[in-house]
mmCIF file of C-alpha atoms in Angstrom:
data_model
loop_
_atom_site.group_PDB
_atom_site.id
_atom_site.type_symbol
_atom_site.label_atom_id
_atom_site.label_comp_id
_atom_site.label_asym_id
_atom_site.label_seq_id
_atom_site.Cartn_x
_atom_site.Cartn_y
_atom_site.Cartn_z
ATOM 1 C CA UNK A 90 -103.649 -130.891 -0.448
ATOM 2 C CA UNK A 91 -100.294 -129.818 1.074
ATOM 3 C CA UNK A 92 -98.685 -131.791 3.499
ATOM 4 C CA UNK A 93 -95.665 -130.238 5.778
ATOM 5 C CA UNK A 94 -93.558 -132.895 7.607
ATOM 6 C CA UNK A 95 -92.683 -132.312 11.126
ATOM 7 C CA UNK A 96 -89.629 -131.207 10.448
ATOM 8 C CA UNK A 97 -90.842 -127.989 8.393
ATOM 9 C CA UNK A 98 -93.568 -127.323 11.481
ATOM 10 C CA UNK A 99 -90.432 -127.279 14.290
ATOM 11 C CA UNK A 100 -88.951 -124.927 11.672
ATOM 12 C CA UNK A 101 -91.772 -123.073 11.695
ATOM 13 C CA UNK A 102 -92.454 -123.100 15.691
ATOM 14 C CA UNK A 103 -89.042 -123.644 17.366
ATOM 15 C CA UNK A 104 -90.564 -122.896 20.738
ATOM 16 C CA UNK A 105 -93.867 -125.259 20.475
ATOM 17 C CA UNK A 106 -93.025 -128.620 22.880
ATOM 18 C CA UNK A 107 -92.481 -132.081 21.253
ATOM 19 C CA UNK A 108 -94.841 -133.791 23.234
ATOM 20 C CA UNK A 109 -98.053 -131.167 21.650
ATOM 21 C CA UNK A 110 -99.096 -130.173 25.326
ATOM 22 C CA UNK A 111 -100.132 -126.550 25.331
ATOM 23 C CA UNK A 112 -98.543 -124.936 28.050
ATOM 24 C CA UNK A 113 -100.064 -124.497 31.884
ATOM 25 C CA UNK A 114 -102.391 -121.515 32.392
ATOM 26 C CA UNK A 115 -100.680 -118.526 34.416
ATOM 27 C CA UNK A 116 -101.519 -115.292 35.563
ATOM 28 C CA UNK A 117 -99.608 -113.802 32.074
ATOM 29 C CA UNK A 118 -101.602 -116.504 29.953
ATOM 30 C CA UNK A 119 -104.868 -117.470 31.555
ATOM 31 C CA UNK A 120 -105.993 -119.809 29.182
ATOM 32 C CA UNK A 121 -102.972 -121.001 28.185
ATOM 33 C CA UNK A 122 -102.720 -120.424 24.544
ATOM 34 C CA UNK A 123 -99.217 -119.204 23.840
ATOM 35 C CA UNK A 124 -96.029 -121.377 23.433
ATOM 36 C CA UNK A 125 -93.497 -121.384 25.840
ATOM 37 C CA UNK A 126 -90.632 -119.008 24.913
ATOM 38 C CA UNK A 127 -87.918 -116.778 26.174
ATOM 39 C CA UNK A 128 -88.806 -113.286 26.470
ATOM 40 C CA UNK A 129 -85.370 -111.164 25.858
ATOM 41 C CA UNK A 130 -85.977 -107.495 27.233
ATOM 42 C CA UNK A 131 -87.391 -104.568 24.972
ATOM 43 C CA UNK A 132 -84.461 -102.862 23.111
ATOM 44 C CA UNK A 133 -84.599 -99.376 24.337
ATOM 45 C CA UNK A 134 -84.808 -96.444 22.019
ATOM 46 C CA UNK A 135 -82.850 -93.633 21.848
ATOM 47 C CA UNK A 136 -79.137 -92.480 23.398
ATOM 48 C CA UNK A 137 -77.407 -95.196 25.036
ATOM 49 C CA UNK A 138 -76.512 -93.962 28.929
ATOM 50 C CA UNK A 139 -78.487 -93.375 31.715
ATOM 51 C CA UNK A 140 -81.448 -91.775 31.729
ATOM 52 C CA UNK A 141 -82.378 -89.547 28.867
ATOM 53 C CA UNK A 142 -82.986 -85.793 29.141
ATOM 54 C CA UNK A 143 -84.840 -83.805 26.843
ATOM 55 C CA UNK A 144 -83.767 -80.522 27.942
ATOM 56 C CA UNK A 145 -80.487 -80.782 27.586
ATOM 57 C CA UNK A 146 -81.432 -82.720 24.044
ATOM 58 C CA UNK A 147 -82.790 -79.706 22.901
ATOM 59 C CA UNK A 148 -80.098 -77.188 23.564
ATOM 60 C CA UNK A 149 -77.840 -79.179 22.005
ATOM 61 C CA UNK A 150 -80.240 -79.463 18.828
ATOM 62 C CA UNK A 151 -80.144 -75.302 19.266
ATOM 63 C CA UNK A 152 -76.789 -75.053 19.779
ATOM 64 C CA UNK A 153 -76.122 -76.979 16.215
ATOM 65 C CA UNK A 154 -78.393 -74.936 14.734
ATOM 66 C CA UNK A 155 -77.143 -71.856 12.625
ATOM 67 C CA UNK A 156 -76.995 -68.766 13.629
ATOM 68 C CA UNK A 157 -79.539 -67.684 10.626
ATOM 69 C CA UNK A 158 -81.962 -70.219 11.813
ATOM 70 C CA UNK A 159 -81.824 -69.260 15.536
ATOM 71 C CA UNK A 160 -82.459 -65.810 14.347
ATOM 72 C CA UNK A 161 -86.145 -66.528 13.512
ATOM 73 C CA UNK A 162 -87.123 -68.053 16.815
ATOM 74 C CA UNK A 163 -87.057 -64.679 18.333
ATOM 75 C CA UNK A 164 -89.295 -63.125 15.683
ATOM 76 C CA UNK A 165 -92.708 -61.772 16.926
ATOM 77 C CA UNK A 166 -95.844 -62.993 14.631
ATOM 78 C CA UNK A 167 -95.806 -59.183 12.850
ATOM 79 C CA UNK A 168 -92.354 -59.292 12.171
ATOM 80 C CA UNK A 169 -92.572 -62.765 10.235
ATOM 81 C CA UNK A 170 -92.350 -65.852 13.221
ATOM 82 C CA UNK A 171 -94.665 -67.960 13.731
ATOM 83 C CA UNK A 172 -98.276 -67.534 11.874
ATOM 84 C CA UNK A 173 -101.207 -67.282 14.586
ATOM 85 C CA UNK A 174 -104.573 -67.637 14.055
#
């Protein structure tokens, strides 16, 4: 049987404490089960700035667009846009 030495078990669990008492229950852990650690914020998603606007997302995504490509958004379903069922 494998044995790992304590010093491979802090690698693997930086955050667990030394003296192997699990951590007081709180509202976030109730029965107290996690290891302490430092929660670092969520890394937001998409453009950097204040807050993001889809609108004006989309226009610009149209106004990159081609010419050709714009051309077909105006297109009724008998004159070849989009299919409908």
């Amino acid at each position: 049987m494998p044995t790992t030495t304590l010093n491979e078990a802090d690698a693997k669990f930086p955050t667990a404490s030394d003296n192997g008492i699990p951590p007081s229950p709180t509202r976030e852990n109730p029965a107290g089960v996690y290891p302490k650690s430092d929660p670092k914020p969520e890394q937001k998603l998409g453009p950097s700035g204040s807050a993001f606007d889809a609108q004006k997302h989309q226009a610009h995504l149209r106004e990159q667009m081609d010419s050709e490509t714009r051309a077909g958004d105006s297109l009724t379903t008998q004159e070849g846009g989009l299919y409908s069922d």
